[in-house]
């Protein structure tokens, strides 16, 4: 239970800089049939260095923001660099990272007015696509462990709100839940966690982080305040910063090291 925060060291210099002397994971783009949307949809998958079908891996679902798509994390955050570096230091459990397109509609590109109501609604519809289409596809296609204790979800901004909504709304599916700079799509705390005792019992990790100068910080703050009142263990991590990849990369760096341990 984190009720007050000490000053925390910044992420170490170079954590997000590609190294030539470390083993590299692999990045694939896959297509899966979405019964929810009625089309083939894309996702980007990062498998860890040494990935082998002989083994079985936990899975992290990593979601993008309102202006992005399945490529946003790769382009802006290079999670493969952060994780390759952590693997080299033996600081992270081998896992499959799935970067889907969280805008579950036929035209799911981040073009035009990304705030248009139909596009915003598609971020909520993604819950069905994720649970009924993408997760079954991943677990049939990759060497994934298919239970709640080996499934994590987090994301940035709109994807942070999705992760908190879908993760906390489906505790039978996810034991590890995070949100980085979560957006106004985040459900109100009492809807997000209507049964604090159940959340307390089922969650392995609940992570909420944000930059201290982010205009959306109230959505993280109110969630933290509620969780604290209801005594639901969680990490509330505020660092100097705005609404950008500096904060989100740091979030991934820290969150990933806590997973599946
Ligand atoms: C809003 C402000 C910001 C909103 C969404 C966002 C749906 C999302 C921001 C992001 O994903 O970066 O009012 O409403």
XYZ file of N, CA and C and ligand atoms in Angstrom:
797
model
N 0.859 -1.195 0.000
C 0.000 0.000 0.000
C 0.889 1.237 0.000
N 0.719 2.068 -0.989
C 1.493 3.299 -1.054
C 0.563 4.443 -0.705
N 0.814 5.096 0.397
C -0.073 6.174 0.804
C 0.614 7.524 0.715
N 1.915 7.518 0.633
C 2.646 8.762 0.438
C 3.869 8.401 -0.385
N 4.335 9.336 -1.158
C 5.415 8.994 -2.054
C 6.682 9.752 -1.713
N 7.746 9.000 -1.585
C 9.047 9.615 -1.439
C 9.553 10.041 -2.812
N 10.603 10.828 -2.820
C 11.247 11.171 -4.089
C 11.823 9.882 -4.667
N 11.523 9.623 -5.934
C 11.999 8.398 -6.568
C 13.007 8.777 -7.639
N 14.084 8.001 -7.705
C 15.124 8.287 -8.694
C 14.534 8.260 -10.092
N 15.013 9.122 -10.971
C 14.580 9.023 -12.366
C 15.045 7.702 -12.967
N 14.404 7.278 -14.038
C 14.851 6.064 -14.718
C 16.304 6.261 -15.132
N 17.141 5.226 -15.002
C 18.567 5.421 -15.259
C 18.849 5.838 -16.708
N 19.810 6.706 -16.861
C 20.191 7.180 -18.190
C 20.470 5.989 -19.099
N 19.912 6.024 -20.281
C 20.197 4.966 -21.252
C 19.208 3.819 -21.232
N 18.241 3.852 -20.317
C 17.294 2.712 -20.244
C 16.519 2.539 -21.546
N 16.391 3.639 -22.290
C 15.600 3.620 -23.530
C 16.470 3.814 -24.769
N 17.778 3.608 -24.621
C 18.691 3.772 -25.755
C 19.117 2.395 -26.251
N 18.979 2.192 -27.553
C 19.297 0.886 -28.129
C 20.766 0.551 -27.926
N 21.014 -0.675 -27.487
C 22.387 -1.157 -27.291
C 22.695 -2.192 -28.353
N 23.955 -2.228 -28.774
C 24.339 -3.196 -29.805
C 24.803 -4.504 -29.174
N 25.062 -4.464 -27.850
C 25.665 -5.624 -27.188
C 24.650 -6.475 -26.429
N 23.369 -6.304 -26.741
C 22.367 -7.130 -26.046
C 21.543 -7.931 -27.058
N 21.008 -9.054 -26.593
C 20.120 -9.871 -27.429
C 18.832 -9.091 -27.687
N 18.281 -9.303 -28.869
C 17.087 -8.548 -29.263
C 15.876 -9.471 -29.377
N 14.745 -8.976 -28.928
C 13.489 -9.666 -29.190
C 13.068 -9.442 -30.632
N 11.886 -9.952 -30.960
C 11.439 -9.907 -32.360
C 10.075 -9.216 -32.436
N 9.904 -8.447 -33.497
C 8.628 -7.739 -33.690
C 7.906 -8.289 -34.917
N 6.663 -8.673 -34.723
C 5.818 -9.179 -35.817
C 4.575 -8.310 -35.908
N 4.018 -8.230 -37.116
C 2.661 -7.695 -37.250
C 1.764 -8.871 -37.597
N 0.661 -8.992 -36.870
C -0.273 -10.097 -37.130
C -1.649 -9.514 -37.479
N -2.464 -10.347 -38.119
C -3.866 -9.996 -38.370
C -4.732 -11.055 -37.729
N -5.815 -10.615 -37.123
C -6.756 -11.572 -36.538
C -8.167 -11.214 -36.974
N -9.010 -12.220 -37.023
C -10.401 -11.993 -37.404
C -11.141 -11.457 -36.183
N -11.744 -10.287 -36.324
C -12.541 -9.726 -35.240
C -14.019 -9.996 -35.501
N -14.606 -10.837 -34.647
C -16.056 -11.060 -34.760
C -16.785 -9.813 -34.265
N -16.128 -9.038 -33.414
C -16.727 -7.819 -32.865
C -16.928 -6.760 -33.952
N -15.878 -6.555 -34.758
C -15.925 -5.492 -35.770
C -16.318 -6.056 -37.145
N -16.045 -7.339 -37.367
C -16.396 -7.958 -38.639
C -15.342 -7.773 -39.718
N -14.113 -7.486 -39.301
C -13.001 -7.339 -40.258
C -11.745 -7.981 -39.656
N -10.713 -8.103 -40.502
C -9.394 -8.484 -40.006
C -8.769 -7.251 -39.355
N -8.205 -7.421 -38.189
C -7.573 -6.288 -37.501
C -6.113 -6.609 -37.232
N -5.301 -5.562 -37.103
C -3.856 -5.741 -36.914
C -3.431 -5.559 -35.464
N -2.369 -6.254 -35.120
C -1.714 -6.030 -33.832
C -0.221 -6.234 -34.040
N 0.572 -5.565 -33.232
C 2.028 -5.742 -33.278
C 2.445 -6.516 -32.032
N 3.302 -7.501 -32.260
C 3.705 -8.398 -31.169
C 5.218 -8.319 -30.984
N 5.644 -8.157 -29.755
C 7.080 -8.230 -29.427
C 7.292 -9.488 -28.586
N 8.070 -10.403 -29.132
C 8.436 -11.598 -28.359
C 9.852 -11.403 -27.819
N 10.137 -11.950 -26.633
C 11.411 -11.644 -25.971
C 12.600 -12.343 -26.634
N 13.820 -11.875 -26.349
C 15.015 -12.574 -26.843
C 14.932 -14.038 -26.409
N 15.240 -14.946 -27.325
C 15.228 -16.370 -26.989
C 13.843 -16.982 -26.961
N 12.841 -16.274 -27.436
C 11.461 -16.802 -27.459
C 11.446 -18.175 -28.118
N 10.795 -19.119 -27.476
C 10.752 -20.481 -27.994
C 9.379 -21.073 -27.759
N 8.874 -21.752 -28.752
C 7.566 -22.424 -28.644
C 7.605 -23.572 -27.641
N 8.808 -23.961 -27.248
C 8.959 -25.024 -26.240
C 8.596 -24.518 -24.843
N 8.610 -23.194 -24.706
C 8.282 -22.611 -23.404
C 6.895 -21.977 -23.474
N 6.430 -21.472 -22.341
C 5.147 -20.767 -22.287
C 5.366 -19.431 -21.587
N 4.730 -18.403 -22.080
C 4.994 -17.045 -21.604
C 3.718 -16.333 -21.135
N 3.886 -15.457 -20.145
C 2.786 -14.541 -19.818
C 2.681 -13.462 -20.900
N 1.576 -12.751 -20.890
C 1.313 -11.762 -21.946
C 0.931 -10.411 -21.347
N 1.561 -9.369 -21.876
C 1.196 -7.986 -21.539
C 0.499 -7.341 -22.745
N -0.704 -6.861 -22.533
C -1.423 -6.086 -23.544
C -1.117 -4.611 -23.282
N -0.567 -3.936 -24.293
C -0.034 -2.574 -24.151
C -0.774 -1.652 -25.122
N -1.564 -0.743 -24.576
C -2.540 0.005 -25.385
C -2.109 1.451 -25.642
N -2.504 1.949 -26.801
C -2.095 3.286 -27.270
C -3.106 4.369 -26.868
N -2.828 5.603 -27.255
C -3.679 6.747 -26.927
C -4.633 7.137 -28.043
N -5.341 8.231 -27.820
C -6.428 8.620 -28.719
C -5.927 9.009 -30.113
N -4.686 9.491 -30.193
C -4.154 9.891 -31.497
C -3.344 8.810 -32.174
N -3.355 7.599 -31.595
C -2.469 6.553 -32.100
C -3.203 5.353 -32.642
N -2.409 4.358 -32.988
C -2.944 3.069 -33.434
C -1.951 1.999 -32.960
N -2.000 0.825 -33.563
C -1.149 -0.272 -33.072
C 0.348 0.040 -33.189
N 0.697 1.052 -33.990
C 2.120 1.383 -34.167
C 2.612 2.458 -33.194
N 1.702 3.039 -32.412
C 2.104 4.226 -31.624
C 3.210 3.929 -30.605
N 3.064 2.848 -29.872
C 4.095 2.528 -28.870
C 5.450 2.297 -29.537
N 5.402 1.571 -30.654
C 6.645 1.240 -31.354
C 7.353 2.499 -31.831
N 6.571 3.405 -32.432
C 7.159 4.638 -32.987
C 7.594 5.589 -31.884
N 6.765 5.746 -30.869
C 7.024 6.784 -29.873
C 7.759 6.299 -28.641
N 7.607 5.018 -28.325
C 8.124 4.530 -27.052
C 9.179 3.458 -27.153
N 9.307 2.871 -28.339
C 10.264 1.776 -28.553
C 10.343 0.820 -27.351
N 9.213 0.214 -27.032
C 9.207 -0.689 -25.874
C 10.189 -1.853 -26.029
N 10.467 -2.216 -27.285
C 11.418 -3.313 -27.511
C 12.819 -2.942 -27.034
N 13.174 -1.674 -27.131
C 14.497 -1.230 -26.658
C 14.541 -1.281 -25.131
N 13.492 -0.733 -24.506
C 13.426 -0.732 -23.034
C 13.486 -2.168 -22.506
N 12.726 -3.059 -23.129
C 12.651 -4.441 -22.624
C 13.898 -5.240 -22.975
N 14.447 -5.072 -24.183
C 15.714 -5.752 -24.503
C 16.774 -5.388 -23.458
N 16.850 -4.114 -23.114
C 17.839 -3.663 -22.122
C 17.569 -4.281 -20.749
N 16.289 -4.386 -20.383
C 15.954 -4.991 -19.082
C 16.244 -6.497 -19.083
N 15.982 -7.171 -20.205
C 16.311 -8.607 -20.281
C 17.806 -8.823 -20.089
N 18.603 -7.935 -20.700
C 20.063 -8.072 -20.591
C 20.522 -7.969 -19.142
N 19.757 -7.246 -18.325
C 20.088 -7.086 -16.901
C 19.331 -8.087 -16.032
N 18.566 -8.968 -16.691
C 17.777 -9.977 -15.970
C 16.779 -9.352 -14.990
N 16.199 -8.240 -15.403
C 15.303 -7.499 -14.500
C 13.836 -7.655 -14.846
N 13.538 -8.461 -15.852
C 12.144 -8.582 -16.268
C 11.863 -10.041 -16.639
N 10.667 -10.498 -16.294
C 10.259 -11.861 -16.639
C 9.983 -11.929 -18.139
N 10.446 -12.975 -18.820
C 10.137 -13.094 -20.251
C 8.624 -13.075 -20.479
N 8.215 -12.218 -21.393
C 6.773 -12.065 -21.673
C 6.566 -11.698 -23.135
N 5.363 -11.971 -23.605
C 4.950 -11.548 -24.935
C 4.224 -10.209 -24.763
N 4.576 -9.233 -25.573
C 3.900 -7.932 -25.505
C 3.037 -7.769 -26.755
N 1.765 -7.500 -26.537
C 0.807 -7.347 -27.640
C 0.364 -5.887 -27.699
N 0.604 -5.270 -28.848
C 0.185 -3.881 -29.064
C -0.930 -3.867 -30.105
N -2.174 -3.831 -29.636
C -3.305 -3.883 -30.556
C -3.691 -2.491 -31.059
N -4.673 -2.461 -31.922
C -5.341 -1.207 -32.276
C -6.598 -1.136 -31.414
N -6.627 -0.167 -30.503
C -7.702 -0.086 -29.507
C -8.930 0.678 -29.965
N -8.963 1.003 -31.253
C -10.120 1.736 -31.804
C -10.914 0.716 -32.621
N -11.832 0.021 -31.960
C -12.484 -1.140 -32.583
C -13.629 -0.711 -33.488
N -13.259 -0.334 -34.703
C -14.248 0.026 -35.740
C -13.619 -0.299 -37.095
N -14.445 -0.334 -38.126
C -13.942 -0.785 -39.432
C -12.760 0.055 -39.899
N -12.924 1.387 -39.906
C -11.780 2.253 -40.236
C -11.124 2.678 -38.928
N -10.099 1.941 -38.556
C -9.503 2.172 -37.235
C -8.225 3.009 -37.297
N -8.040 3.724 -38.438
C -6.861 4.593 -38.522
C -7.039 5.840 -37.655
N -5.928 6.400 -37.223
C -5.968 7.618 -36.399
C -5.960 8.843 -37.309
N -6.967 8.939 -38.168
C -7.021 10.052 -39.116
C -8.255 10.907 -38.832
N -8.272 12.110 -39.409
C -9.418 13.004 -39.222
C -9.520 13.447 -37.775
N -10.732 13.679 -37.307
C -10.951 14.112 -35.923
C -10.950 12.903 -34.997
N -9.834 12.705 -34.310
C -9.736 11.509 -33.451
C -10.656 11.602 -32.223
N -11.191 12.795 -31.976
C -12.135 12.983 -30.857
C -13.591 12.771 -31.297
N -13.830 12.455 -32.565
C -15.208 12.252 -33.044
C -15.884 11.168 -32.201
N -17.178 11.359 -31.883
C -17.860 10.437 -30.969
C -17.784 8.960 -31.387
N -17.903 8.675 -32.685
C -17.847 7.265 -33.099
C -16.458 6.669 -32.847
N -15.433 7.505 -32.988
C -14.065 7.006 -32.755
C -13.804 6.812 -31.267
N -14.306 7.732 -30.455
C -14.141 7.592 -29.002
C -14.897 6.345 -28.517
N -16.106 6.137 -29.067
C -16.913 4.973 -28.685
C -16.186 3.662 -29.017
N -15.443 3.687 -30.126
C -14.730 2.469 -30.552
C -13.672 2.033 -29.528
N -13.192 2.967 -28.720
C -12.237 2.604 -27.654
C -12.929 1.786 -26.555
N -14.237 2.012 -26.382
C -14.994 1.195 -25.413
C -15.349 -0.160 -26.030
N -15.724 -0.144 -27.311
C -16.061 -1.392 -28.023
C -14.889 -2.372 -28.018
N -13.674 -1.820 -27.925
C -12.484 -2.687 -27.954
C -12.482 -3.720 -26.829
N -13.226 -3.471 -25.770
C -13.282 -4.471 -24.686
C -13.734 -5.833 -25.232
N -14.762 -5.817 -26.081
C -15.283 -7.075 -26.647
C -14.282 -7.698 -27.619
N -13.677 -6.842 -28.449
C -12.683 -7.326 -29.406
C -11.504 -7.986 -28.664
N -11.069 -7.323 -27.610
C -9.942 -7.839 -26.818
C -10.286 -9.196 -26.203
N -11.417 -9.232 -25.504
C -11.752 -10.448 -24.740
C -12.166 -11.607 -25.649
N -12.934 -11.295 -26.700
C -13.526 -12.377 -27.502
C -12.722 -12.735 -28.746
N -11.911 -11.824 -29.229
C -11.200 -12.043 -30.488
C -9.678 -12.068 -30.316
N -9.133 -10.979 -29.786
C -7.668 -10.876 -29.756
C -7.019 -11.858 -28.770
N -7.518 -11.893 -27.535
C -6.884 -12.787 -26.550
C -6.938 -14.246 -27.024
N -8.099 -14.739 -27.488
C -8.114 -16.122 -28.000
C -7.139 -16.332 -29.167
N -7.039 -15.333 -30.048
C -6.092 -15.443 -31.172
C -4.649 -15.544 -30.661
N -4.284 -14.666 -29.752
C -2.907 -14.664 -29.232
C -2.600 -16.004 -28.562
N -3.555 -16.498 -27.774
C -3.285 -17.724 -27.012
C -3.298 -18.962 -27.890
N -3.918 -18.860 -29.090
C -3.884 -19.974 -30.042
C -2.649 -19.909 -30.943
N -2.046 -18.732 -31.060
C -0.991 -18.504 -32.056
C 0.401 -18.482 -31.428
N 0.488 -17.969 -30.219
C 1.775 -17.830 -29.535
C 1.853 -18.805 -28.365
N 3.067 -18.987 -27.848
C 3.280 -19.863 -26.696
C 2.936 -19.096 -25.422
N 1.649 -18.808 -25.281
C 1.166 -17.969 -24.190
C 0.510 -18.810 -23.111
N 0.656 -18.369 -21.872
C -0.078 -18.990 -20.768
C -1.419 -18.264 -20.676
N -2.486 -19.024 -20.702
C -3.809 -18.407 -20.832
C -4.605 -18.332 -19.551
N -4.018 -17.816 -18.495
C -4.831 -17.588 -17.289
C -4.587 -16.181 -16.739
N -5.456 -15.767 -15.831
C -5.450 -14.384 -15.348
C -4.129 -13.979 -14.707
N -3.482 -14.941 -14.052
C -2.243 -14.609 -13.343
C -1.075 -14.413 -14.300
N -1.308 -14.740 -15.563
C -0.264 -14.548 -16.586
C -0.731 -13.593 -17.669
N -1.658 -12.709 -17.298
C -2.164 -11.711 -18.246
C -2.136 -10.338 -17.583
N -1.502 -9.382 -18.276
C -1.432 -8.007 -17.758
C -1.939 -7.054 -18.813
N -2.435 -5.915 -18.351
C -2.893 -4.891 -19.293
C -2.504 -3.520 -18.776
N -1.921 -2.716 -19.663
C -1.677 -1.314 -19.349
C -1.691 -0.526 -20.644
N -1.624 0.787 -20.512
C -1.621 1.617 -21.702
C -1.455 3.062 -21.330
N -1.362 3.883 -22.363
C -1.141 5.305 -22.159
C -2.412 6.086 -22.476
N -2.736 7.000 -21.596
C -3.835 7.943 -21.780
C -5.164 7.243 -22.089
N -5.684 7.370 -23.312
C -6.938 6.673 -23.641
C -6.758 5.166 -23.373
N -5.580 4.656 -23.678
C -5.275 3.240 -23.438
C -5.096 2.926 -21.956
N -4.725 3.936 -21.170
C -4.657 3.762 -19.718
C -6.057 3.625 -19.146
N -6.954 4.481 -19.633
C -8.364 4.384 -19.220
C -8.948 3.039 -19.617
N -8.672 2.612 -20.852
C -9.150 1.283 -21.279
C -8.599 0.199 -20.354
N -7.329 0.270 -20.046
C -6.695 -0.784 -19.239
C -7.309 -0.871 -17.851
N -7.544 0.294 -17.245
C -8.170 0.285 -15.921
C -9.608 -0.222 -16.028
N -10.348 0.265 -17.037
C -11.740 -0.176 -17.200
C -11.833 -1.675 -17.467
N -11.045 -2.141 -18.425
C -11.162 -3.550 -18.848
C -10.511 -4.477 -17.820
N -9.378 -4.055 -17.284
C -8.672 -4.903 -16.321
C -9.464 -5.046 -15.036
N -9.848 -3.908 -14.455
C -10.579 -3.948 -13.186
C -12.003 -4.445 -13.382
N -12.529 -4.277 -14.591
C -13.867 -4.781 -14.900
C -13.897 -6.273 -15.211
N -12.729 -6.859 -15.371
C -12.635 -8.293 -15.708
C -11.511 -8.918 -14.885
N -11.699 -8.913 -13.583
C -10.656 -9.448 -12.704
C -10.461 -10.953 -12.902
N -11.451 -11.606 -13.497
C -11.280 -13.026 -13.820
C -10.342 -13.222 -15.007
N -10.024 -12.139 -15.714
C -9.139 -12.210 -16.893
C -7.754 -11.607 -16.661
N -7.666 -10.623 -15.762
C -6.399 -9.899 -15.572
C -6.066 -9.769 -14.086
N -4.844 -10.177 -13.738
C -4.390 -9.995 -12.350
C -3.430 -8.813 -12.218
N -2.956 -8.283 -13.353
C -1.937 -7.228 -13.357
C -2.482 -6.082 -14.207
N -2.719 -4.947 -13.590
C -3.432 -3.856 -14.279
C -2.708 -2.536 -14.036
N -2.554 -1.767 -15.116
C -1.921 -0.458 -14.974
C -2.572 0.591 -15.840
N -2.276 1.829 -15.548
C -2.706 2.943 -16.393
C -1.674 4.049 -16.308
N -1.189 4.494 -17.462
C -0.230 5.605 -17.512
C -0.992 6.841 -18.000
N -1.043 7.890 -17.197
C -1.671 9.165 -17.611
C -3.082 8.937 -18.142
N -3.856 8.176 -17.397
C -5.160 7.727 -17.886
C -6.097 8.898 -18.197
N -6.862 8.742 -19.265
C -7.690 9.812 -19.846
C -9.097 9.836 -19.215
N -9.929 10.797 -19.660
C -11.298 10.906 -19.107
C -12.195 9.705 -19.391
N -11.759 8.786 -20.241
C -12.546 7.560 -20.441
C -12.447 6.624 -19.231
N -11.552 6.892 -18.305
C -11.438 6.084 -17.079
C -12.747 6.166 -16.296
N -13.328 5.000 -15.998
C -14.584 5.018 -15.230
C -14.384 5.681 -13.872
N -15.476 6.189 -13.322
C -15.408 6.763 -11.973
C -14.968 5.685 -10.998
N -14.190 6.062 -9.983
C -13.604 5.059 -9.091
C -14.601 4.039 -8.537
N -15.780 4.514 -8.130
C -16.736 3.577 -7.516
C -17.338 2.619 -8.544
N -17.254 2.985 -9.839
C -17.668 2.045 -10.901
C -16.501 1.141 -11.286
N -15.313 1.711 -11.206
C -14.099 0.969 -11.564
C -13.856 -0.164 -10.559
N -14.020 0.163 -9.290
C -13.770 -0.816 -8.216
C -14.968 -0.832 -7.270
N -16.085 -1.460 -7.723
C -17.283 -1.471 -6.881
C -17.141 -2.395 -5.679
N -16.235 -3.354 -5.773
C -16.073 -4.340 -4.704
C -14.601 -4.353 -4.266
N -14.226 -3.421 -3.391
C -12.820 -3.311 -2.987
C -12.250 -4.616 -2.418
N -13.062 -5.377 -1.706
C -12.552 -6.624 -1.111
C -12.135 -7.605 -2.206
N -12.947 -7.669 -3.272
C -12.625 -8.570 -4.382
C -11.344 -8.110 -5.094
N -11.231 -6.805 -5.309
C -10.033 -6.258 -5.955
C -8.799 -6.558 -5.103
N -8.939 -6.344 -3.819
C -7.847 -6.601 -2.874
C -7.385 -8.058 -2.979
N -8.338 -8.944 -3.092
C -8.039 -10.380 -3.118
C -7.441 -10.821 -4.458
N -7.935 -10.243 -5.554
C -7.588 -10.805 -6.869
C -6.411 -10.138 -7.571
N -6.153 -8.866 -7.274
C -5.102 -8.166 -8.019
C -3.708 -8.531 -7.527
N -2.821 -8.801 -8.467
C -1.401 -8.965 -8.139
C -0.714 -7.608 -8.164
N -1.173 -6.740 -9.058
C -0.596 -5.399 -9.159
C -1.618 -4.444 -9.744
N -1.745 -3.308 -9.111
C -2.528 -2.201 -9.672
C -1.622 -0.980 -9.670
N -1.364 -0.474 -10.857
C -0.376 0.597 -11.059
C -1.063 1.801 -11.684
N -0.873 2.966 -11.095
C -1.418 4.209 -11.647
C -0.291 5.232 -11.649
N 0.096 5.696 -12.828
C 1.160 6.698 -12.878
C 0.750 7.860 -13.768
N 1.433 8.989 -13.541
C 1.106 10.202 -14.302
C 2.230 11.225 -14.112
N 2.368 12.104 -15.075
C 3.266 13.250 -14.923
C 2.611 14.307 -14.052
N 3.415 14.963 -13.235
C 2.823 15.933 -12.292
C 2.229 17.159 -12.988
N 2.645 17.427 -14.222
C 2.117 18.595 -14.943
C 1.147 18.198 -16.061
N 0.670 16.960 -16.023
C -0.305 16.473 -17.009
C -1.686 17.049 -16.690
N -2.325 17.663 -17.699
C -3.661 18.235 -17.507
C -4.724 17.204 -17.166
N -4.414 15.920 -17.374
C -5.388 14.854 -17.084
C -5.139 14.183 -15.733
N -4.259 14.758 -14.916
C -3.841 14.061 -13.682
C -5.022 13.802 -12.736
N -6.099 14.603 -12.842
C -7.230 14.425 -11.912
C -7.828 13.020 -12.021
N -7.754 12.410 -13.204
C -8.356 11.075 -13.372
C -7.530 9.999 -12.661
N -6.226 10.210 -12.576
C -5.389 9.297 -11.782
C -5.545 9.579 -10.302
N -5.558 10.881 -9.968
C -5.627 11.294 -8.562
C -6.906 10.792 -7.886
N -8.042 10.947 -8.572
C -9.313 10.548 -7.935
C -9.360 9.019 -7.760
N -8.744 8.300 -8.693
C -8.712 6.838 -8.579
C -7.849 6.436 -7.386
N -6.688 7.059 -7.305
C -5.796 6.798 -6.170
C -6.476 7.130 -4.834
N -7.129 8.293 -4.769
C -7.783 8.707 -3.510
C -8.809 7.657 -3.064
N -9.603 7.186 -4.004
C -10.625 6.176 -3.704
C -9.978 4.868 -3.238
N -8.956 4.435 -3.983
C -8.294 3.165 -3.644
C -7.682 3.240 -2.248
N -7.151 4.402 -1.953
C -6.534 4.585 -0.638
C -7.606 4.519 0.462
N -8.714 5.209 0.245
C -9.816 5.176 1.209
C -10.327 3.762 1.413
N -10.422 3.009 0.314
C -10.967 1.649 0.372
C -9.902 0.599 0.682
N -8.678 1.073 0.910
C -7.564 0.181 1.267
C -7.335 -0.923 0.238
N -7.310 -0.508 -1.018
C -6.943 -1.428 -2.101
C -5.474 -1.153 -2.444
N -4.590 -2.133 -2.226
C -3.163 -1.893 -2.491
C -2.929 -1.514 -3.948
N -2.101 -0.529 -4.140
C -1.770 -0.085 -5.497
C -0.513 0.752 -5.434
N 0.094 0.947 -6.590
C 1.209 1.877 -6.701
C 0.679 3.139 -7.354
N 0.911 4.265 -6.724
C 0.561 5.568 -7.316
C 1.869 6.290 -7.542
N 2.254 6.406 -8.783
C 3.586 6.905 -9.115
C 3.477 8.194 -9.918
N 3.837 9.301 -9.279
C 3.813 10.610 -9.934
C 5.251 11.043 -10.154
N 5.545 11.418 -11.386
C 6.899 11.882 -11.655
C 6.842 13.224 -12.369
N 7.938 13.964 -12.349
C 7.936 15.239 -13.056
C 7.652 14.987 -14.530
N 6.706 15.710 -15.104
C 6.488 15.516 -16.530
C 5.111 15.909 -17.004
N 4.937 15.774 -18.293
C 3.727 16.200 -18.997
C 2.984 14.970 -19.538
N 2.243 15.183 -20.618
C 1.456 14.096 -21.216
C 2.218 13.606 -22.447
N 3.301 12.875 -22.195
C 4.145 12.499 -23.343
C 4.923 11.205 -23.091
N 5.657 10.790 -24.110
C 6.340 9.503 -24.050
C 7.476 9.446 -23.032
N 7.948 10.596 -22.594
C 8.974 10.537 -21.547
C 8.381 9.844 -20.310
N 7.162 10.248 -19.951
C 6.474 9.664 -18.797
C 6.037 8.219 -19.102
N 5.548 7.956 -20.308
C 5.019 6.629 -20.635
C 6.134 5.585 -20.731
N 7.292 6.006 -21.256
C 8.432 5.070 -21.307
C 8.905 4.733 -19.901
N 8.945 5.745 -19.059
C 9.331 5.524 -17.670
C 8.311 4.610 -16.981
N 7.038 4.809 -17.305
C 5.992 3.942 -16.757
C 6.204 2.500 -17.169
N 6.474 2.286 -18.434
C 6.693 0.910 -18.906
C 7.939 0.304 -18.266
N 8.989 1.100 -18.165
C 10.250 0.641 -17.554
C 10.008 0.124 -16.137
N 9.222 0.855 -15.384
C 8.981 0.486 -13.984
C 7.915 -0.611 -13.849
N 6.813 -0.440 -14.551
C 5.696 -1.399 -14.468
C 6.148 -2.795 -14.915
N 6.899 -2.851 -16.017
C 7.276 -4.161 -16.580
C 8.123 -4.974 -15.602
N 8.912 -4.275 -14.791
C 9.792 -4.994 -13.851
C 9.026 -5.620 -12.689
N 7.796 -5.171 -12.490
C 6.987 -5.726 -11.399
C 6.137 -6.913 -11.844
N 6.026 -7.099 -13.161
C 5.074 -8.079 -13.676
C 5.507 -9.522 -13.510
N 4.534 -10.364 -13.218
C 4.683 -11.822 -13.262
C 5.739 -12.321 -12.287
N 5.904 -11.577 -11.181
C 6.878 -11.996 -10.176
C 6.138 -12.295 -8.877
C -10.402 13.974 -23.563
C -9.101 14.395 -23.420
C -8.036 13.543 -23.744
C -10.674 12.676 -24.035
C -9.620 11.837 -24.351
C -8.299 12.264 -24.208
C -12.289 11.087 -24.677
C -7.236 11.336 -24.569
C -5.953 11.686 -24.700
C -4.931 10.719 -25.163
O -5.229 9.544 -25.404
O -3.767 11.140 -25.271
O -11.439 14.780 -23.256
O -11.977 12.322 -24.140
